[in-house]
PDB file of C-alpha atoms in Angstrom:
ATOM      1  CA  MET A  11     -83.799 -82.531  47.697  1.00 52.00           C
ATOM      2  CA  SER A  12     -84.040 -83.110  51.424  1.00 50.00           C
ATOM      3  CA  GLU A  13     -83.831 -80.289  53.873  1.00 51.00           C
ATOM      4  CA  GLY A  14     -80.598 -81.710  55.357  1.00 50.00           C
ATOM      5  CA  THR A  15     -78.904 -81.795  52.003  1.00 48.00           C
ATOM      6  CA  MET A  16     -79.811 -78.201  51.284  1.00 53.00           C
ATOM      7  CA  GLN A  17     -78.490 -77.082  54.653  1.00 54.00           C
ATOM      8  CA  ARG A  18     -75.143 -78.792  54.126  1.00 54.00           C
ATOM      9  CA  ARG A  19     -74.761 -77.203  50.653  1.00 57.00           C
ATOM     10  CA  ALA A  20     -75.487 -73.770  52.117  1.00 54.00           C
ATOM     11  CA  GLU A  21     -72.859 -74.336  54.789  1.00 56.00           C
ATOM     12  CA  ARG A  22     -70.318 -75.396  52.136  1.00 58.00           C
ATOM     13  CA  ASP A  23     -71.073 -72.237  50.079  1.00 59.00           C
ATOM     14  CA  GLN A  24     -70.669 -70.030  53.112  1.00 59.00           C
ATOM     15  CA  GLY A  25     -67.331 -71.736  53.971  1.00 57.00           C
ATOM     16  CA  ALA A  26     -66.083 -71.202  50.450  1.00 57.00           C
ATOM     17  CA  GLN A  27     -66.998 -67.534  50.575  1.00 61.00           C
ATOM     18  CA  ARG A  28     -65.201 -67.150  53.940  1.00 59.00           C
ATOM     19  CA  ALA A  29     -62.132 -68.810  52.488  1.00 56.00           C
ATOM     20  CA  LYS A  30     -62.093 -66.409  49.508  1.00 59.00           C
ATOM     21  CA  ARG A  31     -62.430 -63.395  51.815  1.00 60.00           C
ATOM     22  CA  LEU A  32     -59.552 -64.636  54.013  1.00 51.00           C
ATOM     23  CA  HIS A  33     -57.353 -65.154  50.938  1.00 55.00           C
ATOM     24  CA  ARG A  34     -57.967 -61.605  49.807  1.00 59.00           C
ATOM     25  CA  VAL A  35     -57.127 -60.243  53.262  1.00 49.00           C
ATOM     26  CA  LEU A  36     -53.862 -62.206  53.349  1.00 49.00           C
ATOM     27  CA  VAL A  37     -52.888 -61.024  49.885  1.00 50.00           C
ATOM     28  CA  CYS A  38     -53.530 -57.399  50.862  1.00 50.00           C
ATOM     29  CA  ALA A  39     -51.664 -57.827  54.121  1.00 49.00           C
ATOM     30  CA  ALA A  40     -48.659 -59.211  52.260  1.00 50.00           C
ATOM     31  CA  ALA A  41     -48.728 -56.284  49.811  1.00 50.00           C
ATOM     32  CA  VAL A  42     -48.757 -53.579  52.495  1.00 48.00           C
ATOM     33  CA  PRO A  43     -45.112 -54.030  53.688  1.00 49.00           C
ATOM     34  CA  VAL A  44     -43.894 -53.887  50.095  1.00 48.00           C
ATOM     35  CA  MET A  45     -45.738 -50.608  49.559  1.00 47.00           C
ATOM     36  CA  LEU A  46     -44.475 -49.239  52.847  1.00 44.00           C
ATOM     37  CA  ILE A  47     -40.900 -50.175  51.968  1.00 43.00           C
ATOM     38  CA  ALA A  48     -41.201 -48.604  48.522  1.00 46.00           C
ATOM     39  CA  SER A  49     -42.744 -45.507  50.047  1.00 48.00           C
ATOM     40  CA  GLY A  50     -39.983 -45.391  52.683  1.00 48.00           C
ATOM     41  CA  CYS A  51     -37.203 -45.598  50.075  1.00 45.00           C
ATOM     42  CA  SER A  52     -38.871 -42.889  48.026  1.00 47.00           C
ATOM     43  CA  SER A  53     -39.250 -40.721  51.089  1.00 47.00           C
ATOM     44  CA  ASP A  54     -35.587 -41.189  52.131  1.00 50.00           C
ATOM     45  CA  SER A  55     -34.209 -40.345  48.695  1.00 47.00           C
ATOM     46  CA  GLY A  56     -36.216 -37.158  48.492  1.00 49.00           C
ATOM     47  CA  SER A  57     -36.158 -36.227  52.186  1.00 48.00           C
ATOM     48  CA  GLY A  58     -35.873 -32.598  53.160  1.00 49.00           C
ATOM     49  CA  ASP A  59     -32.468 -32.939  54.825  1.00 52.00           C
ATOM     50  CA  SER A  60     -30.486 -34.729  52.121  1.00 51.00           C
ATOM     51  CA  GLY A  61     -32.278 -32.988  49.250  1.00 52.00           C
ATOM     52  CA  SER A  62     -31.711 -29.564  50.790  1.00 56.00           C
ATOM     53  CA  GLY A  63     -28.032 -30.348  51.371  1.00 56.00           C
ATOM     54  CA  GLY A  64     -27.611 -31.392  47.750  1.00 55.00           C
ATOM     55  CA  ASP A  65     -29.341 -28.272  46.538  1.00 60.00           C
ATOM     56  CA  LYS A  66     -27.217 -26.104  48.821  1.00 57.00           C
ATOM     57  CA  ALA A  67     -24.018 -27.765  47.622  1.00 55.00           C
ATOM     58  CA  ALA A  68     -25.034 -27.331  44.011  1.00 55.00           C
ATOM     59  CA  GLY A  69     -25.964 -23.717  44.672  1.00 58.00           C
ATOM     60  CA  ALA A  70     -22.639 -23.042  46.386  1.00 56.00           C
ATOM     61  CA  GLY A  71     -20.761 -24.562  43.460  1.00 57.00           C
ATOM     62  CA  ALA A  72     -22.680 -22.417  41.009  1.00 56.00           C
ATOM     63  CA  THR A  73     -21.965 -19.307  43.117  1.00 56.00           C
ATOM     64  CA  VAL A  74     -18.228 -20.037  43.207  1.00 53.00           C
ATOM     65  CA  SER A  75     -18.185 -20.684  39.469  1.00 56.00           C
ATOM     66  CA  ALA A  76     -20.081 -17.469  38.763  1.00 54.00           C
ATOM     67  CA  SER A  77     -17.766 -15.549  41.093  1.00 53.00           C
ATOM     68  CA  GLU A  78     -14.676 -16.863  39.359  1.00 55.00           C
ATOM     69  CA  SER A  79     -16.010 -16.026  35.916  1.00 58.00           C
ATOM     70  CA  ALA A  80     -16.929 -12.530  37.079  1.00 62.00           C
ATOM     71  CA  ALA A  81     -13.428 -11.774  38.436  1.00 62.00           C
ATOM     72  CA  PRO A  82     -11.969  -8.681  36.712  1.00 77.00           C
ATOM     73  CA  THR A  83      -9.458  -9.360  33.946  1.00 88.00           C
ATOM     74  CA  VAL A  84      -7.429  -7.154  31.629  1.00 87.00           C
ATOM     75  CA  GLN A  85      -5.698  -7.839  28.337  1.00 92.00           C
ATOM     76  CA  ALA A  86      -2.034  -8.664  28.899  1.00 94.00           C
ATOM     77  CA  ALA A  87       0.548  -6.180  27.646  1.00 93.00           C
ATOM     78  CA  ALA A  88       2.173  -7.083  24.329  1.00 94.00           C
ATOM     79  CA  TYR A  89       5.752  -6.205  25.278  1.00 96.00           C
ATOM     80  CA  ASN A  90       7.300  -7.383  28.514  1.00 94.00           C
ATOM     81  CA  SER A  91      10.872  -6.165  28.101  1.00 95.00           C
ATOM     82  CA  LEU A  92      12.960  -3.158  27.074  1.00 97.00           C
ATOM     83  CA  PRO A  93      16.432  -2.897  25.531  1.00 96.00           C
ATOM     84  CA  GLU A  94      19.215  -0.915  27.200  1.00 96.00           C
ATOM     85  CA  ALA A  95      18.650   2.708  26.189  1.00 97.00           C
ATOM     86  CA  CYS A  96      22.331   3.337  25.473  1.00 96.00           C
ATOM     87  CA  GLY A  97      22.424   0.409  23.055  1.00 95.00           C
ATOM     88  CA  VAL A  98      19.383   1.075  20.853  1.00 97.00           C
ATOM     89  CA  LEU A  99      21.223   3.085  18.172  1.00 97.00           C
ATOM     90  CA  SER A 100      23.885   1.809  15.809  1.00 96.00           C
ATOM     91  CA  LYS A 101      27.320   3.443  15.581  1.00 95.00           C
ATOM     92  CA  LYS A 102      26.455   4.670  12.101  1.00 95.00           C
ATOM     93  CA  THR A 103      23.328   6.431  13.338  1.00 96.00           C
ATOM     94  CA  LEU A 104      25.152   7.981  16.269  1.00 97.00           C
ATOM     95  CA  LYS A 105      27.846   9.210  13.909  1.00 96.00           C
ATOM     96  CA  SER A 106      25.193  10.981  11.834  1.00 96.00           C
ATOM     97  CA  LEU A 107      23.399  12.586  14.756  1.00 97.00           C
ATOM     98  CA  VAL A 108      26.157  13.274  17.288  1.00 97.00           C
ATOM     99  CA  PRO A 109      29.494  12.867  15.465  1.00 95.00           C
ATOM    100  CA  GLU A 110      31.703  14.058  18.316  1.00 94.00           C
ATOM    101  CA  ALA A 111      29.861  12.288  21.147  1.00 93.00           C
ATOM    102  CA  SER A 112      31.053   9.366  23.200  1.00 85.00           C
ATOM    103  CA  LYS A 113      29.684   6.170  21.680  1.00 81.00           C
ATOM    104  CA  SER A 114      28.685   4.816  25.094  1.00 87.00           C
ATOM    105  CA  GLY A 115      26.370   7.721  25.921  1.00 93.00           C
ATOM    106  CA  LYS A 116      25.330   8.934  29.339  1.00 95.00           C
ATOM    107  CA  LYS A 117      22.874   6.655  31.086  1.00 95.00           C
ATOM    108  CA  GLY A 118      19.933   8.384  32.736  1.00 95.00           C
ATOM    109  CA  THR A 119      17.203   7.225  35.090  1.00 87.00           C
ATOM    110  CA  ALA A 120      16.575   3.532  34.557  1.00 89.00           C
ATOM    111  CA  GLU A 121      14.493   0.661  35.906  1.00 92.00           C
ATOM    112  CA  ALA A 122      15.132  -2.684  34.289  1.00 88.00           C
ATOM    113  CA  GLY A 123      12.365  -3.688  31.898  1.00 90.00           C
ATOM    114  CA  THR A 124      10.256  -0.614  32.676  1.00 95.00           C
ATOM    115  CA  ARG A 125      12.077   2.603  31.856  1.00 97.00           C
ATOM    116  CA  GLY A 126      15.434   3.841  30.627  1.00 97.00           C
ATOM    117  CA  SER A 127      17.143   6.787  28.962  1.00 98.00           C
ATOM    118  CA  CYS A 128      20.460   7.711  27.421  1.00 98.00           C
ATOM    119  CA  SER A 129      21.917  10.974  26.104  1.00 98.00           C
ATOM    120  CA  TRP A 130      24.782  12.043  23.865  1.00 98.00           C
ATOM    121  CA  SER A 131      26.336  15.477  23.494  1.00 96.00           C
ATOM    122  CA  SER A 132      28.483  16.552  20.530  1.00 97.00           C
ATOM    123  CA  LEU A 133      30.466  19.754  19.944  1.00 95.00           C
ATOM    124  CA  ASP A 134      32.275  20.082  16.639  1.00 92.00           C
ATOM    125  CA  ASN A 135      34.631  23.007  17.134  1.00 89.00           C
ATOM    126  CA  ASN A 136      35.707  24.750  13.939  1.00 82.00           C
ATOM    127  CA  GLY A 137      37.888  27.379  15.566  1.00 82.00           C
ATOM    128  CA  VAL A 138      37.262  30.919  14.395  1.00 80.00           C
ATOM    129  CA  LYS A 139      34.483  29.671  12.159  1.00 83.00           C
ATOM    130  CA  GLY A 140      32.461  28.718  15.193  1.00 88.00           C
ATOM    131  CA  SER A 141      31.149  25.289  16.162  1.00 93.00           C
ATOM    132  CA  GLN A 142      28.243  22.979  15.710  1.00 95.00           C
ATOM    133  CA  PHE A 143      26.468  21.636  18.780  1.00 96.00           C
ATOM    134  CA  ARG A 144      24.207  18.584  18.827  1.00 97.00           C
ATOM    135  CA  TRP A 145      22.392  16.923  21.703  1.00 97.00           C
ATOM    136  CA  LEU A 146      20.432  13.664  21.588  1.00 98.00           C
ATOM    137  CA  ASN A 147      18.331  11.949  24.234  1.00 98.00           C
ATOM    138  CA  VAL A 148      16.422   8.663  23.864  1.00 98.00           C
ATOM    139  CA  SER A 149      13.876   7.649  26.494  1.00 98.00           C
ATOM    140  CA  LEU A 150      11.787   4.484  26.770  1.00 98.00           C
ATOM    141  CA  LEU A 151       8.852   3.798  29.048  1.00 98.00           C
ATOM    142  CA  ARG A 152       6.912   0.531  29.188  1.00 98.00           C
ATOM    143  CA  PHE A 153       3.463   0.126  30.723  1.00 98.00           C
ATOM    144  CA  GLU A 154       2.093  -3.070  32.259  1.00 96.00           C
ATOM    145  CA  SER A 155      -1.593  -3.962  32.081  1.00 95.00           C
ATOM    146  CA  ASP A 156      -3.445  -3.531  35.336  1.00 92.00           C
ATOM    147  CA  THR A 157      -7.122  -3.877  36.243  1.00 92.00           C
ATOM    148  CA  SER A 158      -7.178  -0.547  38.079  1.00 92.00           C
ATOM    149  CA  ARG A 159      -5.511   1.465  35.292  1.00 93.00           C
ATOM    150  CA  GLY A 160      -6.392  -0.482  32.151  1.00 95.00           C
ATOM    151  CA  THR A 161      -4.341  -2.148  29.461  1.00 96.00           C
ATOM    152  CA  GLY A 162      -0.684  -1.312  28.934  1.00 96.00           C
ATOM    153  CA  GLU A 163      -1.521  -0.098  25.434  1.00 97.00           C
ATOM    154  CA  ALA A 164      -4.202   2.309  26.685  1.00 97.00           C
ATOM    155  CA  GLN A 165      -1.860   3.711  29.322  1.00 97.00           C
ATOM    156  CA  ALA A 166       0.893   4.103  26.738  1.00 98.00           C
ATOM    157  CA  GLN A 167      -1.469   5.949  24.385  1.00 98.00           C
ATOM    158  CA  LYS A 168      -2.414   8.356  27.146  1.00 97.00           C
ATOM    159  CA  TYR A 169       1.232   9.028  27.953  1.00 98.00           C
ATOM    160  CA  TYR A 170       2.029   9.399  24.254  1.00 98.00           C
ATOM    161  CA  ASP A 171      -0.605  12.133  23.920  1.00 98.00           C
ATOM    162  CA  GLN A 172       0.719  13.851  27.023  1.00 97.00           C
ATOM    163  CA  GLN A 173       4.308  13.823  25.755  1.00 97.00           C
ATOM    164  CA  ILE A 174       3.222  15.530  22.546  1.00 97.00           C
ATOM    165  CA  GLN A 175       1.410  18.242  24.490  1.00 96.00           C
ATOM    166  CA  ASP A 176       4.453  18.745  26.724  1.00 96.00           C
ATOM    167  CA  ALA A 177       6.682  19.159  23.685  1.00 95.00           C
ATOM    168  CA  LYS A 178       4.307  21.750  22.216  1.00 94.00           C
ATOM    169  CA  SER A 179       4.141  23.810  25.395  1.00 93.00           C
ATOM    170  CA  VAL A 180       7.849  24.408  26.157  1.00 93.00           C
ATOM    171  CA  ALA A 181       8.425  27.869  27.576  1.00 91.00           C
ATOM    172  CA  GLY A 182      10.061  30.187  25.077  1.00 92.00           C
ATOM    173  CA  ALA A 183       9.420  27.943  22.059  1.00 93.00           C
ATOM    174  CA  LYS A 184       8.914  29.751  18.746  1.00 94.00           C
ATOM    175  CA  ASN A 185       7.525  28.578  15.418  1.00 93.00           C
ATOM    176  CA  ALA A 186       6.227  25.320  16.926  1.00 94.00           C
ATOM    177  CA  LYS A 187       4.931  22.777  14.419  1.00 95.00           C
ATOM    178  CA  SER A 188       3.869  19.152  14.610  1.00 96.00           C
ATOM    179  CA  GLN A 189       3.345  16.433  12.030  1.00 96.00           C
ATOM    180  CA  ALA A 190       2.687  12.714  11.879  1.00 97.00           C
ATOM    181  CA  VAL A 191       5.625  10.414  11.207  1.00 96.00           C
ATOM    182  CA  ALA A 192       4.863   7.436   8.977  1.00 95.00           C
ATOM    183  CA  GLY A 193       6.322   3.952   9.267  1.00 95.00           C
ATOM    184  CA  THR A 194       7.371   4.259  12.909  1.00 96.00           C
ATOM    185  CA  GLY A 195       5.577   2.196  15.558  1.00 96.00           C
ATOM    186  CA  ASP A 196       1.800   2.290  15.950  1.00 97.00           C
ATOM    187  CA  ALA A 197       1.757   6.092  16.151  1.00 97.00           C
ATOM    188  CA  ALA A 198       4.466   8.732  15.888  1.00 98.00           C
ATOM    189  CA  THR A 199       4.516  12.526  15.931  1.00 98.00           C
ATOM    190  CA  LEU A 200       7.300  15.028  15.321  1.00 98.00           C
ATOM    191  CA  VAL A 201       7.156  18.319  17.233  1.00 98.00           C
ATOM    192  CA  ARG A 202       9.672  20.999  16.202  1.00 97.00           C
ATOM    193  CA  TYR A 203      10.352  24.526  17.382  1.00 97.00           C
ATOM    194  CA  ASP A 204      13.072  27.174  17.733  1.00 96.00           C
ATOM    195  CA  LEU A 205      14.503  28.024  21.115  1.00 93.00           C
ATOM    196  CA  LYS A 206      16.602  31.139  21.607  1.00 90.00           C
ATOM    197  CA  LYS A 207      19.326  30.789  24.254  1.00 87.00           C
ATOM    198  CA  LYS A 208      22.251  33.005  25.158  1.00 84.00           C
ATOM    199  CA  GLU A 209      24.594  30.494  23.473  1.00 83.00           C
ATOM    200  CA  GLY A 210      22.686  30.667  20.207  1.00 86.00           C
ATOM    201  CA  ALA A 211      19.516  29.670  18.338  1.00 90.00           C
ATOM    202  CA  PHE A 212      18.616  26.025  18.889  1.00 95.00           C
ATOM    203  CA  LYS A 213      16.502  23.909  16.566  1.00 96.00           C
ATOM    204  CA  GLN A 214      14.587  21.387  18.694  1.00 97.00           C
ATOM    205  CA  GLN A 215      13.134  18.157  17.289  1.00 98.00           C
ATOM    206  CA  THR A 216      11.058  15.800  19.440  1.00 98.00           C
ATOM    207  CA  VAL A 217       9.708  12.538  18.039  1.00 98.00           C
ATOM    208  CA  VAL A 218       7.230  10.725  20.268  1.00 98.00           C
ATOM    209  CA  THR A 219       6.367   7.162  19.254  1.00 98.00           C
ATOM    210  CA  ARG A 220       4.080   4.508  20.681  1.00 98.00           C
ATOM    211  CA  VAL A 221       4.630   0.880  19.815  1.00 97.00           C
ATOM    212  CA  GLU A 222       2.188  -1.424  21.606  1.00 96.00           C
ATOM    213  CA  ASN A 223       2.603  -0.651  25.351  1.00 97.00           C
ATOM    214  CA  VAL A 224       5.916   1.215  25.013  1.00 98.00           C
ATOM    215  CA  VAL A 225       6.484   4.931  24.423  1.00 98.00           C
ATOM    216  CA  VAL A 226       9.749   6.097  22.843  1.00 98.00           C
ATOM    217  CA  THR A 227      10.707   9.766  23.027  1.00 98.00           C
ATOM    218  CA  VAL A 228      13.626  11.074  20.981  1.00 98.00           C
ATOM    219  CA  ASP A 229      14.793  14.616  21.754  1.00 98.00           C
ATOM    220  CA  TYR A 230      17.311  16.033  19.324  1.00 98.00           C
ATOM    221  CA  ASN A 231      18.515  19.574  18.940  1.00 97.00           C
ATOM    222  CA  GLY A 232      21.290  21.469  17.205  1.00 96.00           C
ATOM    223  CA  ALA A 233      22.729  24.949  17.069  1.00 95.00           C
ATOM    224  CA  GLY A 234      25.431  26.907  15.335  1.00 93.00           C
ATOM    225  CA  LEU A 235      27.573  28.527  18.018  1.00 92.00           C
ATOM    226  CA  ALA A 236      30.182  31.293  17.994  1.00 87.00           C
ATOM    227  CA  GLY A 237      29.079  32.629  14.654  1.00 85.00           C
ATOM    228  CA  ASP A 238      28.490  29.339  12.836  1.00 90.00           C
ATOM    229  CA  LYS A 239      25.215  29.066  10.945  1.00 91.00           C
ATOM    230  CA  ALA A 240      22.180  27.296  12.382  1.00 91.00           C
ATOM    231  CA  PRO A 241      21.558  23.745  11.154  1.00 94.00           C
ATOM    232  CA  SER A 242      18.623  22.862   8.909  1.00 95.00           C
ATOM    233  CA  ALA A 243      15.477  22.011  10.898  1.00 95.00           C
ATOM    234  CA  ASP A 244      14.386  19.606   8.146  1.00 96.00           C
ATOM    235  CA  THR A 245      17.687  17.733   8.301  1.00 96.00           C
ATOM    236  CA  LEU A 246      17.539  17.497  12.087  1.00 97.00           C
ATOM    237  CA  GLY A 247      13.926  16.288  11.896  1.00 97.00           C
ATOM    238  CA  LYS A 248      14.813  13.487   9.496  1.00 97.00           C
ATOM    239  CA  LEU A 249      17.687  12.369  11.704  1.00 98.00           C
ATOM    240  CA  ALA A 250      15.453  12.375  14.791  1.00 98.00           C
ATOM    241  CA  GLY A 251      12.894  10.282  12.914  1.00 98.00           C
ATOM    242  CA  GLN A 252      15.615   7.820  11.932  1.00 97.00           C
ATOM    243  CA  ALA A 253      16.671   7.479  15.571  1.00 98.00           C
ATOM    244  CA  ALA A 254      13.050   6.895  16.650  1.00 98.00           C
ATOM    245  CA  LYS A 255      12.525   4.209  14.010  1.00 97.00           C
ATOM    246  CA  GLU A 256      15.737   2.427  14.997  1.00 97.00           C
ATOM    247  CA  THR A 257      14.759   2.556  18.681  1.00 98.00           C
ATOM    248  CA  VAL A 258      11.353   1.034  17.927  1.00 97.00           C
ATOM    249  CA  SER A 259      13.096  -1.805  16.068  1.00 97.00           C
ATOM    250  CA  ALA A 260      15.314  -2.365  19.117  1.00 97.00           C
ATOM    251  CA  VAL A 261      12.225  -2.602  21.347  1.00 97.00           C
ATOM    252  CA  SER A 262      10.671  -5.219  19.042  1.00 96.00           C
ATOM    253  CA  ALA A 263      13.922  -7.181  18.922  1.00 96.00           C
ATOM    254  CA  ALA A 264      14.136  -7.179  22.726  1.00 95.00           C
ATOM    255  CA  ASN A 265      10.769  -8.946  22.797  1.00 95.00           C
ATOM    256  CA  GLY A 266      11.610 -11.777  20.407  1.00 89.00           C
ATOM    257  CA  GLU A 267       8.898 -11.898  17.775  1.00 50.00           C
ATOM    258  CA  GLY A 268       7.761  -8.503  18.862  1.00 45.00           C
ATOM    259  CA  ALA A 269       4.785  -9.436  20.994  1.00 43.00           C
ATOM    260  CA  VAL A 270       3.602 -12.097  23.376  1.00 43.00           C
ATOM    261  CA  SER A 271       0.329 -13.817  22.612  1.00 41.00           C
ATOM    262  CA  PRO A 272      -2.377 -11.609  24.170  1.00 42.00           C
ATOM    263  CA  ALA A 273      -4.211 -13.376  26.980  1.00 42.00           C
ATOM    264  CA  PRO A 274      -6.383 -12.199  29.873  1.00 44.00           C
ATOM    265  CA  SER A 275      -4.399 -11.402  32.955  1.00 42.00           C
ATOM    266  CA  ASP A 276      -6.240 -11.774  36.216  1.00 41.00           C
ATOM    267  CA  SER A 277      -5.103  -9.147  38.602  1.00 39.00           C
ATOM    268  CA  ALA A 278      -8.006  -8.694  40.891  1.00 36.00           C
ATOM    269  CA  SER A 279      -6.681  -5.371  42.082  1.00 36.00           C
ATOM    270  CA  GLY A 280      -3.938  -2.876  41.450  1.00 38.00           C
ATOM    271  CA  SER A 281      -1.953  -4.417  44.321  1.00 36.00           C
ATOM    272  CA  LYS A 282      -1.675  -7.631  42.328  1.00 36.00           C
ATOM    273  CA  ALA A 283       0.078  -6.000  39.387  1.00 37.00           C
ATOM    274  CA  PRO A 284       3.034  -8.115  38.179  1.00 37.00           C
ATOM    275  CA  SER A 285       5.739  -6.163  39.982  1.00 37.00           C
ATOM    276  CA  LYS A 286       6.896  -2.710  40.952  1.00 37.00           C
ATOM    277  CA  SER A 287       9.436  -2.723  38.180  1.00 37.00           C
ATOM    278  CA  ALA A 288       6.818  -3.685  35.627  1.00 37.00           C
ATOM    279  CA  SER A 289       4.083  -1.324  36.758  1.00 40.00           C
ATOM    280  CA  PRO A 290       4.682   2.405  36.321  1.00 44.00           C
ATOM    281  CA  SER A 291       2.883   4.618  38.792  1.00 39.00           C
ATOM    282  CA  ALA A 292      -0.681   5.745  38.195  1.00 38.00           C
ATOM    283  CA  SER A 293       0.728   9.091  37.054  1.00 38.00           C
ATOM    284  CA  PRO A 294       3.341   8.085  34.454  1.00 43.00           C
ATOM    285  CA  SER A 295       4.159  11.683  33.567  1.00 37.00           C
ATOM    286  CA  LYS A 296       5.475  12.310  37.059  1.00 38.00           C
ATOM    287  CA  SER A 297       7.380   9.051  37.406  1.00 42.00           C
ATOM    288  CA  ALA A 298       8.987   9.392  33.980  1.00 40.00           C
ATOM    289  CA  SER A 299       9.559  13.135  33.891  1.00 38.00           C
ATOM    290  CA  LYS A 300      13.252  12.826  34.660  1.00 41.00           C
ATOM    291  CA  SER A 301      13.952  10.465  31.812  1.00 41.00           C
ATOM    292  CA  ALA A 302      11.252  11.044  29.213  1.00 42.00           C
ATOM    293  CA  SER A 303      10.037  14.619  29.296  1.00 44.00           C
ATOM    294  CA  PRO A 304      10.998  16.453  26.092  1.00 42.00           C
ATOM    295  CA  SER A 305      10.197  19.838  27.572  1.00 43.00           C
ATOM    296  CA  LYS A 306      12.550  19.479  30.535  1.00 48.00           C
ATOM    297  CA  SER A 307      15.335  17.729  28.682  1.00 47.00           C
ATOM    298  CA  ALA A 308      15.289  20.210  25.809  1.00 51.00           C
ATOM    299  CA  ALA A 309      15.201  23.267  28.041  1.00 48.00           C
ATOM    300  CA  LYS A 310      17.938  21.974  30.312  1.00 49.00           C
ATOM    301  CA  THR A 311      20.494  21.045  27.673  1.00 50.00           C
ATOM    302  CA  SER A 312      19.823  23.612  24.996  1.00 47.00           C
TER     303      SER A 312
END
């Protein structure tokens, strides 16, 4: 092969190699923008500003949700109404307990749906043989659930216990006894004692009953005056228990089926309790003493 031919072949080979290198450079150059664009999109979607904002928003939402779920709640009270105190007993029952009393009764301290009381006084005068005196008082107190004081039922139980202690600690009471009363509300107790007054010897019967978030207190006493014999404490106790049972039935009837479906009630604070009329004061014994205290009512009327 001649020297000229070999030189031309070498030149052709070198040209081909240059062409291949140029092709590779162009291919790489074309690929770079695509990579940059892809990298840019990836960078934008995960950038510090937008990503941080999303995380903050998600965090805020989670905080709000957690705060809402942590808000204090309390079980709603079962009963949300009360019957009129002067209408809880039938005419037949009143005739048995206070035969000579006015059927309408004397209305005491009342607050619609929250508290109420009614009393009846009977004097059966038998002339020279003396007379029989009877006095009856029915009091009702309803408690509303509240986050600061607890459920209506718990408050009612506390007041129920207090009423029993008040009945047991009446000044001048003799032969005090207490016993459970079956078949009346969720809990019922009869407290009985003798109370000597200048008019005669009185037999006091106090039945305290709790039904759900309502406390019913029945005070009933009797005495034989002007020489008439004292009534039987057992008979008076049975009549008082009958009045308590009938009053509890009236409370249930005033609330339809007897109870609303329990559900959490969100009252974030005591100030958000349903209403003044539906939320007895934090010290129920003081607020209800005029209408539901067996010790005061028994001592005053006996």
